[in-house]
Short mmCIF file of C-alpha atoms in Angstrom, two decimals:
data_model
loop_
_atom_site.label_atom_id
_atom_site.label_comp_id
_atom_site.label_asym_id
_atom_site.label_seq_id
_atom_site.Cartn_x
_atom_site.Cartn_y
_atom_site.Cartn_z
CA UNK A 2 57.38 319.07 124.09
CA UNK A 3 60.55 317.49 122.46
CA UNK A 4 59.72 314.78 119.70
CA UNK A 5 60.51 311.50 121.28
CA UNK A 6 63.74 309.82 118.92
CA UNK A 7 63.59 306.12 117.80
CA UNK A 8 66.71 304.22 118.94
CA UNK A 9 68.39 303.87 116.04
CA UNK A 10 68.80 307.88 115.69
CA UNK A 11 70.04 307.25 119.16
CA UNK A 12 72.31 304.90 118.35
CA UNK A 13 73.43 306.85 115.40
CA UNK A 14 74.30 309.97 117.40
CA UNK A 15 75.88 308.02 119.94
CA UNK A 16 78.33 306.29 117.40
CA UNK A 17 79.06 309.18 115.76
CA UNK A 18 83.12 309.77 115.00
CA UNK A 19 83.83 307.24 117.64
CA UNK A 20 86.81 305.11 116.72
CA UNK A 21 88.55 302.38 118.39
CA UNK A 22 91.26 303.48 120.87
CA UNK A 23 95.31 303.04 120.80
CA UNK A 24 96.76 299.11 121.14
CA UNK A 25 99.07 297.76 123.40
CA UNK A 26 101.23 294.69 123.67
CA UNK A 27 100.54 293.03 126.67
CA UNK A 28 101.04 289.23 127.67
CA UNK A 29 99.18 286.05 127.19
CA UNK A 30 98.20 285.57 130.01
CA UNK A 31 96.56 288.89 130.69
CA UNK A 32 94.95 289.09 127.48
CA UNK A 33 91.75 287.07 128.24
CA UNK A 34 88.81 288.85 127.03
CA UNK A 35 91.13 291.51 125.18
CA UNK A 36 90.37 292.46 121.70
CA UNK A 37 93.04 291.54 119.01
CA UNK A 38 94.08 295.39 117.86
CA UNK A 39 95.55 293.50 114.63
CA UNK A 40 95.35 290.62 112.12
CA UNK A 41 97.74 287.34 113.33
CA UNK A 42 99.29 285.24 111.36
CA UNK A 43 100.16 281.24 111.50
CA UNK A 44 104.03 281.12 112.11
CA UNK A 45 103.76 277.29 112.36
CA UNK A 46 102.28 274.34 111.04
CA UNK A 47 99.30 272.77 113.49
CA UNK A 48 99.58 270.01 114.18
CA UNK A 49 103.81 270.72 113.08
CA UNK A 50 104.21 267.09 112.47
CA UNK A 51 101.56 263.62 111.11
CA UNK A 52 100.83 262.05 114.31
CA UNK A 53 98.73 259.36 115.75
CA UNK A 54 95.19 260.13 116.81
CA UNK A 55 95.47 257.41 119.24
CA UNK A 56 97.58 254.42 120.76
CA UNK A 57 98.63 251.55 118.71
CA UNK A 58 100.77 250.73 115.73
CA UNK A 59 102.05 252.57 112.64
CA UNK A 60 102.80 250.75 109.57
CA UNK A 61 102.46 250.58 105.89
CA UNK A 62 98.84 250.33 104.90
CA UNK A 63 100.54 247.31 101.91
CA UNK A 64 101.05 245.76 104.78
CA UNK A 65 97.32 245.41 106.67
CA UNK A 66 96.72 241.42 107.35
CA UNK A 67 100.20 240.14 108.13
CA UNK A 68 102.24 239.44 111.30
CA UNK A 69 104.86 241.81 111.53
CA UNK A 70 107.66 242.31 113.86
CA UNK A 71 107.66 245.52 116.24
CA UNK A 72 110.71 248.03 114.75
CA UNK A 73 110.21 250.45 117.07
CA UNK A 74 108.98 252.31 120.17
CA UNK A 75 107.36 255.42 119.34
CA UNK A 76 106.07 257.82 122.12
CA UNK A 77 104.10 261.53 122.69
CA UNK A 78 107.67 263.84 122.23
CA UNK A 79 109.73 261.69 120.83
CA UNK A 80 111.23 261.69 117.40
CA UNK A 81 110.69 258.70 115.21
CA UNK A 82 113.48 256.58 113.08
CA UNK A 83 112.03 255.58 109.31
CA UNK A 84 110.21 252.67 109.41
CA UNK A 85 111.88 249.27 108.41
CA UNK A 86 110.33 247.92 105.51
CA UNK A 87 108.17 244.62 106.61
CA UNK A 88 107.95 246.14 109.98
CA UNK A 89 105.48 247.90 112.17
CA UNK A 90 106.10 250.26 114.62
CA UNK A 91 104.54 250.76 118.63
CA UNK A 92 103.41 254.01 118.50
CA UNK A 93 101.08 256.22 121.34
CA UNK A 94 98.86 259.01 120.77
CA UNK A 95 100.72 262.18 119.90
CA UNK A 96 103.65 260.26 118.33
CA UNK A 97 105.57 261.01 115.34
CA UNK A 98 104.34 259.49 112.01
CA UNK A 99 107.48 257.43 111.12
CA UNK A 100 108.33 258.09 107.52
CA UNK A 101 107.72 254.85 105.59
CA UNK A 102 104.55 254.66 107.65
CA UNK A 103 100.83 255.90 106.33
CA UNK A 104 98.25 254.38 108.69
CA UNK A 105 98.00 253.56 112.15
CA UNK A 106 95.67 250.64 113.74
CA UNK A 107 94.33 251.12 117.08
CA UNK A 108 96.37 248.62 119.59
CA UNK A 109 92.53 247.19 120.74
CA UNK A 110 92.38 245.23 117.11
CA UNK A 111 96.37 244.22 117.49
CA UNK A 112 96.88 240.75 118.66
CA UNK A 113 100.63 240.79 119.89
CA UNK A 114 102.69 237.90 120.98
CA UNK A 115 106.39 238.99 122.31
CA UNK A 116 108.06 241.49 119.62
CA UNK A 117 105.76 240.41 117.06
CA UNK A 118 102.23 241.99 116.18
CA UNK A 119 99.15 240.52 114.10
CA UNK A 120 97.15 243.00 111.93
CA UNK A 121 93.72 243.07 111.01
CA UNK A 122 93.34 243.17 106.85
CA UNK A 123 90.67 246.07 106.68
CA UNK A 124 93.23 249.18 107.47
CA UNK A 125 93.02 251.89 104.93
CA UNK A 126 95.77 254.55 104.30
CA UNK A 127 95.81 257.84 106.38
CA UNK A 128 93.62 255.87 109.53
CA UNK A 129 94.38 257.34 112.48
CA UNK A 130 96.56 259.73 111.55
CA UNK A 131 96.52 263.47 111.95
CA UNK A 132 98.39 265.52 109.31
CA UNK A 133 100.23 268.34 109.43
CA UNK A 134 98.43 270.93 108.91
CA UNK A 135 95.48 269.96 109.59
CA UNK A 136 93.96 272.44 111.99
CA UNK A 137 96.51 275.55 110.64
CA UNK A 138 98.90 275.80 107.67
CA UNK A 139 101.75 278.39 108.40
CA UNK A 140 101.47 281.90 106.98
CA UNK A 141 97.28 281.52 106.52
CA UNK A 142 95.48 283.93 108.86
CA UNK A 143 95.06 282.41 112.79
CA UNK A 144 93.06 285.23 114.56
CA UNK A 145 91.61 288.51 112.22
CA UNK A 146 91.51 291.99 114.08
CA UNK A 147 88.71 292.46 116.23
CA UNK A 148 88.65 289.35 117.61
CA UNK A 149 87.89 288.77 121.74
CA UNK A 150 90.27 286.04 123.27
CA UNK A 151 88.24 283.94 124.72
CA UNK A 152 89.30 280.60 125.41
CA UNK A 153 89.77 278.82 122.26
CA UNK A 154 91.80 281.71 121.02
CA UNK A 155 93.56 281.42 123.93
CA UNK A 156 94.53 278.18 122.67
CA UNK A 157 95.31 279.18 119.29
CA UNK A 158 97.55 281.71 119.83
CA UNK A 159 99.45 279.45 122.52
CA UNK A 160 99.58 277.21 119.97
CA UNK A 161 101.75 279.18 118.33
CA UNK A 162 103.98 280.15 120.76
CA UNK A 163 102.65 283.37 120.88
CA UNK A 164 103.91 284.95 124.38
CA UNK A 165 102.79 288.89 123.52
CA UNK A 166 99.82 289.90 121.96
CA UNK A 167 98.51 293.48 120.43
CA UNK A 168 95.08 293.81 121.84
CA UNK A 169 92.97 297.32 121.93
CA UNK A 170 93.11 299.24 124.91
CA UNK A 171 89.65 298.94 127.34
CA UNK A 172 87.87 301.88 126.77
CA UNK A 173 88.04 303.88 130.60
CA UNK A 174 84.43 304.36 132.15
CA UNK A 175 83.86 307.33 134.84
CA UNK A 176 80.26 305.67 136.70
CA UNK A 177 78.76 308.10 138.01
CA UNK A 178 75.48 308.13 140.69
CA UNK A 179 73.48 311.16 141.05
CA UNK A 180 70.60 311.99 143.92
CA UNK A 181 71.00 312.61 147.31
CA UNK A 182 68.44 309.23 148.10
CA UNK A 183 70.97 307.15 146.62
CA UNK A 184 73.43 306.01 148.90
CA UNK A 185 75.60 302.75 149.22
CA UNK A 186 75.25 299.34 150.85
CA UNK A 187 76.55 299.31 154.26
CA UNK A 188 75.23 302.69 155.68
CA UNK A 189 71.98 302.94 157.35
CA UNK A 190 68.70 303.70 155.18
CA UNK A 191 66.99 307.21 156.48
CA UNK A 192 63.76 307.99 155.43
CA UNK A 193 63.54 308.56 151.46
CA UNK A 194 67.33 306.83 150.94
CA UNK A 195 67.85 303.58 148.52
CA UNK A 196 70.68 302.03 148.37
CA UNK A 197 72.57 302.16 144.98
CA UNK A 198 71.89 299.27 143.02
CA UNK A 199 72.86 300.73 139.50
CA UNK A 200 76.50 300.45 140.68
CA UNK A 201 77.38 297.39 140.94
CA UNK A 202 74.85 296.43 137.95
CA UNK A 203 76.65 298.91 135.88
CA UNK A 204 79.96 297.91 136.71
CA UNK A 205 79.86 294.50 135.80
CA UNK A 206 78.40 295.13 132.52
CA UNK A 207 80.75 297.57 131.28
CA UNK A 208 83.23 295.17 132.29
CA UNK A 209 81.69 292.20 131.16
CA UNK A 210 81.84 294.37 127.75
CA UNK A 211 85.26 294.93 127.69
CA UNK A 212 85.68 298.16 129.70
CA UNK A 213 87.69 299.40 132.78
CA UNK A 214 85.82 301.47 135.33
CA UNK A 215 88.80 303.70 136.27
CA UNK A 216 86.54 305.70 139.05
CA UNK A 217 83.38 305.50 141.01
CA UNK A 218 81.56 309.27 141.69
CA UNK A 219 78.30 309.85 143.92
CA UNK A 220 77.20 312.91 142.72
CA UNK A 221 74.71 314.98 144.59
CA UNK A 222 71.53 317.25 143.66
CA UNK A 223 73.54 320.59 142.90
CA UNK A 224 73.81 322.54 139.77
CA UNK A 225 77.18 323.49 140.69
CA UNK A 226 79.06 320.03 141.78
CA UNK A 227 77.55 318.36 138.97
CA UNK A 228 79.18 320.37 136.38
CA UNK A 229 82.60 320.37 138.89
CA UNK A 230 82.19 316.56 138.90
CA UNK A 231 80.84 315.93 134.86
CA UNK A 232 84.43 318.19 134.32
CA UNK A 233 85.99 316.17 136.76
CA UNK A 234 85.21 312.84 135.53
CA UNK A 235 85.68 313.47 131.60
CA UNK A 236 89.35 314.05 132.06
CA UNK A 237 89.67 310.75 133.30
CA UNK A 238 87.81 308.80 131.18
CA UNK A 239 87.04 307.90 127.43
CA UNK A 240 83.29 307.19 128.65
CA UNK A 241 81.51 308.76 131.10
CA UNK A 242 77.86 307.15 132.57
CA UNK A 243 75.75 308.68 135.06
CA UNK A 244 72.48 307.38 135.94
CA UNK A 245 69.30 309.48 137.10
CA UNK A 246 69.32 313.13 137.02
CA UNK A 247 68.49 313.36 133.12
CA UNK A 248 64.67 314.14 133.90
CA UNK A 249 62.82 317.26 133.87
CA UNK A 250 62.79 317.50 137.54
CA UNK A 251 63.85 320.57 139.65
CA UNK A 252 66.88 318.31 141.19
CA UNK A 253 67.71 316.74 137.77
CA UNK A 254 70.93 318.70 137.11
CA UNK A 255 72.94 316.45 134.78
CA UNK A 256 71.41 317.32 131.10
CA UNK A 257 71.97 321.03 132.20
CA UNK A 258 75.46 320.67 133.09
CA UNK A 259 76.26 318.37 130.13
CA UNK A 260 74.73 321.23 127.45
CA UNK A 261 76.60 323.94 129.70
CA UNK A 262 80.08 321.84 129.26
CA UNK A 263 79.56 320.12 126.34
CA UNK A 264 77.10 318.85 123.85
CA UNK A 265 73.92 317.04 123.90
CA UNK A 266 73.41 314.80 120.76
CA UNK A 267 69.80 313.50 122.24
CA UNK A 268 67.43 313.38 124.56
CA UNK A 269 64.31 311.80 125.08
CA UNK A 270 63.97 308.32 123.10
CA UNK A 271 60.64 306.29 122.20
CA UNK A 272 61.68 303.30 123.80
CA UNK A 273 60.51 301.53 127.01
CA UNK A 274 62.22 301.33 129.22
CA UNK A 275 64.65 304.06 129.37
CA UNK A 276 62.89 307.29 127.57
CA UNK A 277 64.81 310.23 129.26
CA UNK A 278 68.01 309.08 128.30
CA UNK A 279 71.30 311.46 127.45
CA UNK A 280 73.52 311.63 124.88
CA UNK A 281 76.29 313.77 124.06
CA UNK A 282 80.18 314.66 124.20
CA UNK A 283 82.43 316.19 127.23
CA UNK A 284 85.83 318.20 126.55
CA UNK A 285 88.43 317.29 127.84
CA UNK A 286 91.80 319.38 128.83
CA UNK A 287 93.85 317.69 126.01
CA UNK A 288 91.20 319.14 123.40
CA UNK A 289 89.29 316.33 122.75
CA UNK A 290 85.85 314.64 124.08
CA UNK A 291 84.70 312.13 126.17
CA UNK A 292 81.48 310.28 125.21
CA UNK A 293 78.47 311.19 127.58
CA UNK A 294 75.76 308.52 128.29
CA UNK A 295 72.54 309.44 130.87
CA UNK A 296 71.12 306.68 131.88
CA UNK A 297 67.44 306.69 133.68
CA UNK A 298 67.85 306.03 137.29
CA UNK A 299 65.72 303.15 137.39
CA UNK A 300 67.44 300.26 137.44
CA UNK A 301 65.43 298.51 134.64
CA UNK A 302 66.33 301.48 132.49
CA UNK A 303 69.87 301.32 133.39
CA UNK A 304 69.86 297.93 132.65
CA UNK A 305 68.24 297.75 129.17
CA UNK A 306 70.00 301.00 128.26
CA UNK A 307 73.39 299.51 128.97
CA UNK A 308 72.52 296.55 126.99
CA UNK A 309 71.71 299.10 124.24
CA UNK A 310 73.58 301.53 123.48
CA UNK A 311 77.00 300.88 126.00
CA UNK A 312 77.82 297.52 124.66
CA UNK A 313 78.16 298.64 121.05
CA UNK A 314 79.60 301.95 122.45
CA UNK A 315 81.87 299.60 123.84
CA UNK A 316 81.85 297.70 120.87
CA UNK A 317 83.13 300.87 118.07
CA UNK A 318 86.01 301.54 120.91
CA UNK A 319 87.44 298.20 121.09
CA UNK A 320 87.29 297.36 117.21
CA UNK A 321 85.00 294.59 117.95
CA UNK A 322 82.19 293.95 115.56
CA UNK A 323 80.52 291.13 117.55
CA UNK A 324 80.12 293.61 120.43
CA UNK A 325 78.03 296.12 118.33
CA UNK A 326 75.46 294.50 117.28
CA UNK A 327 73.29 291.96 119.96
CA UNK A 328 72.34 288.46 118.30
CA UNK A 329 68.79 288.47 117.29
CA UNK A 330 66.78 285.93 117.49
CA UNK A 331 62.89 285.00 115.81
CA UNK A 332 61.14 283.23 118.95
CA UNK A 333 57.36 282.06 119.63
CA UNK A 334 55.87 284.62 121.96
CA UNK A 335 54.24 282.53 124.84
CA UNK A 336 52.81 285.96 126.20
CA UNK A 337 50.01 288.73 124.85
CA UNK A 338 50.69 292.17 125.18
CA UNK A 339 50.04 295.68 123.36
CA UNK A 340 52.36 299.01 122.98
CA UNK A 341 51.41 302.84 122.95
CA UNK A 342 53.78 305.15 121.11
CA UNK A 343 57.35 303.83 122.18
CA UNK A 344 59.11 300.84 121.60
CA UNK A 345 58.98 298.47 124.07
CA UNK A 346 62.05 296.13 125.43
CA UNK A 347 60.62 293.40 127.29
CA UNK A 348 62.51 290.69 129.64
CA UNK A 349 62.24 287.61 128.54
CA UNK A 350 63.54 283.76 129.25
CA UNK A 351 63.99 281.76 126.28
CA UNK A 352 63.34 277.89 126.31
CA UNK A 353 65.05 276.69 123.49
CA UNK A 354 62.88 273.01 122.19
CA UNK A 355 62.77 271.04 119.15
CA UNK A 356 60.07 273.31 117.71
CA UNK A 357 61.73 276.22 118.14
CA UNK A 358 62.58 279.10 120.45
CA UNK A 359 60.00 280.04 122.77
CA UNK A 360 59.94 283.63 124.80
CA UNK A 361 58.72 283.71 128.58
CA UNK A 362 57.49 287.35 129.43
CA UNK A 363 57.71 288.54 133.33
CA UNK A 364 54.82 289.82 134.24
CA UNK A 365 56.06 292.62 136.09
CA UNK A 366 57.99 294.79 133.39
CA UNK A 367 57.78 298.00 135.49
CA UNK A 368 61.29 300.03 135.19
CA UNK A 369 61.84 299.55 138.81
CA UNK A 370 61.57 295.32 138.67
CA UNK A 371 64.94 294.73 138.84
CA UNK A 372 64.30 291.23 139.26
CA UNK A 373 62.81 290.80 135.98
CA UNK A 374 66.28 290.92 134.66
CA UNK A 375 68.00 288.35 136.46
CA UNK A 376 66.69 285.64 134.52
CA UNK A 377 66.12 287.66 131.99
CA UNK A 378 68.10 285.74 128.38
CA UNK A 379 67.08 288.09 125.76
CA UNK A 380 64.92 291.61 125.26
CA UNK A 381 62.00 291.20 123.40
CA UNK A 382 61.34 294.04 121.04
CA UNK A 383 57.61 295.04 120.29
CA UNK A 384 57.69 298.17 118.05
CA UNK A 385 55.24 301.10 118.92
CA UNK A 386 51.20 300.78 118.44
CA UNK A 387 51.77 296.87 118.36
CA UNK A 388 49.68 294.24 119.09
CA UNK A 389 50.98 290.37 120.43
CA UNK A 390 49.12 287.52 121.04
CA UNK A 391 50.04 284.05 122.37
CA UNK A 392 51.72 282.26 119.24
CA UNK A 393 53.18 285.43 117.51
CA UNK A 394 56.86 285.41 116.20
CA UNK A 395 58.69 288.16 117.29
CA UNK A 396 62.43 289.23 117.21
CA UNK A 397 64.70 289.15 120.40
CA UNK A 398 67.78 290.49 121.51
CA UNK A 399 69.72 287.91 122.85
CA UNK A 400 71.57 288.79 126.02
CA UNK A 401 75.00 287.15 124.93
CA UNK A 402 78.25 288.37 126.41
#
């Protein structure tokens, strides 16, 4: 019997010579959830000009305690004249600093009476104003390389004026399903059928990790069309996940045809769930390899497994650090449990509480409780021969993006 690997040989194996793919420009607006392929640059000043944090009236902080007549109008877009000296000027948020102007009193402690405006005493230079500069300073770094535009980088680069943006490109998934039970939602169930649920599960991960699932394959139980459709599916893809069929079972086919095409890297992990898992490499017609990943076929397995070792698969391709690596966590176990020889991944809910984290078990954590992972926020990780009781800290995996 094979010696059963610990995950982070897996993980090694799996990462092995991957790099990140090509970049391409594309725009803006399509580059939510994109990975920056390269470092960016400030080409502008934010804000580019001292404005006022909020409505009221600019003047000369010498001049704080005395009635002053109103210069000017200043508003959001407008430019602004230089402030007459012994003057102050009506000014709303957004506006233009005048210059001769250093502080800016909100209009709520302004008593005004026609053209002419009474100050309070107590307004200290710079108040209520936001300087250029403040958030960026032109030609400092905005955004580094390996960044994922979410929204607030969204912002920043619009703030820029940024229009195109060099992001990685997604890393191209073949999914593939294997067994002739499986079959998919909206045909009627015959004796011994299931419908596919790893599908769908599958597909949103990958994309929810940054990948494009360029095709969809049902593969059945034969030696032959499994290697036809493993060939197949490697030439279109940088990625290629199937799930069941990596067993020892008469009708498991896929670890065959992957070590008659290609190369299998490992087999067989310590971990539960998810321990007859494949991992290898597929050639391609252009010479070069598509990454292989086996996934169990039950759907807990699939599940943990994607979170495992797909997201920082994922994670090397697009150039993205904080995809590699899942945030880890120290929580209160509110649960008692004990592990044989492999590690064990538990679903967990977190409550997060003034004391501290506390993980939630589900007390079903059989491979084929899918339902354990719908509320599931992070996997809790109890190495091998290893003993928890209620009030134990123990590391998480937190199920983040």
């Amino acid at each position: 019997m094979a010696e059963l690997q610990p995950i982070e040989a897996a993980l090694e194996a799996l990462l092995a010579e991957v790099s990140p793919l090509e970049a391409e420009q594309v725009a803006l607006e399509d580059a939510p959830g994109r990975v920056l392929a390269e470092d960016v640059m400030a080409t502008l000043d934010v804000p580019p000009f001292d404005n006022s944090a909020m409505d009221g009236y600019a003047l000369n902080a010498l001049d704080a305690g005395k009635r002053l007549p109103v210069s000017q109008r200043i508003a959001a877009g407008s430019p602004a004249a230089p402030l007459e000296a012994g003057t102050c000027a009506r000014i709303f948020t957004g506006g233009e600093i005048p210059p001769g102007a250093d502080c800016v009193v909100m209009q709520e402690r302004v008593t005004l009476e026609g053209d002419t405006a009474t100050l309070p005493a107590d307004i200290p230079q710079g108040d209520n104003i936001r300087l250029m500069g403040r958030d960026v300073r032109k030609g400092e770094p905005l955004l580094a390389a390996g960044e994922r535009l979410e929204a607030a980088a969204l912002g920043h680069l619009a703030g820029q004026g940024v229009t195109q943006v060099s992001v990685r490109c997604r890393p191209r998934v073949a999914l593939l399903s294997t067994g002739d039970e499986i079959i998919e939602p909206g045909t009627p169930l015959k004796p011994g059928q299931l419908y596919n649920s790893n599908r769908p599960m599958l597909k949103r991960l990958l994309e929810n990790f940054g990948a494009e699932v360029v095709c969809v394959i049902s593969v059945p139980d034969d030696a032959n069309q499994t290697r036809a459709l493993l060939e197949q599916a490697a030439n279109e893809a940088d990625v290629v996940v199937s799930t069941g069929g990596v067993s020892v079972g008469e009708e498991d086919h896929v670890k065959a045809a992957l070590e008659a095409l290609g190369q299998l890297d490992m087999w067989k992990l310590a971990i539960r769930p998810g321990k007859p898992l494949a991992l290898g490499r597929l050639p391609r017609a252009d010479g070069s390899q598509a990454r292989f990943v086996g996934l169990p076929g039950n759907p807990v397995s699939g599940f943990v497994g994607a979170w495992l070792f797909l997201r920082p698969l994922m994670g090397v391709l697009l150039g993205c650090p904080t995809l590699v690596e899942l945030p880890a966590l120290s929580v209160t176990a509110d649960f008692a449990t004990s592990t044989g020889p492999r590690q064990h991944y538990m679903r967990v809910a977190l409550e997060f509480t003034p004391k501290g984290i506390t993980a939630s078990a589900f007390a079903d954590q059989n491979s084929a409780v899918l339902s354990s992972c719908i509320k599931a926020d992070a996997l809790a990780v109890i190495p091998p021969h290893h003993q928890v009781v209620q009030g134990d800290v123990i590391n998480c995996l937190w199920l983040a993006g």
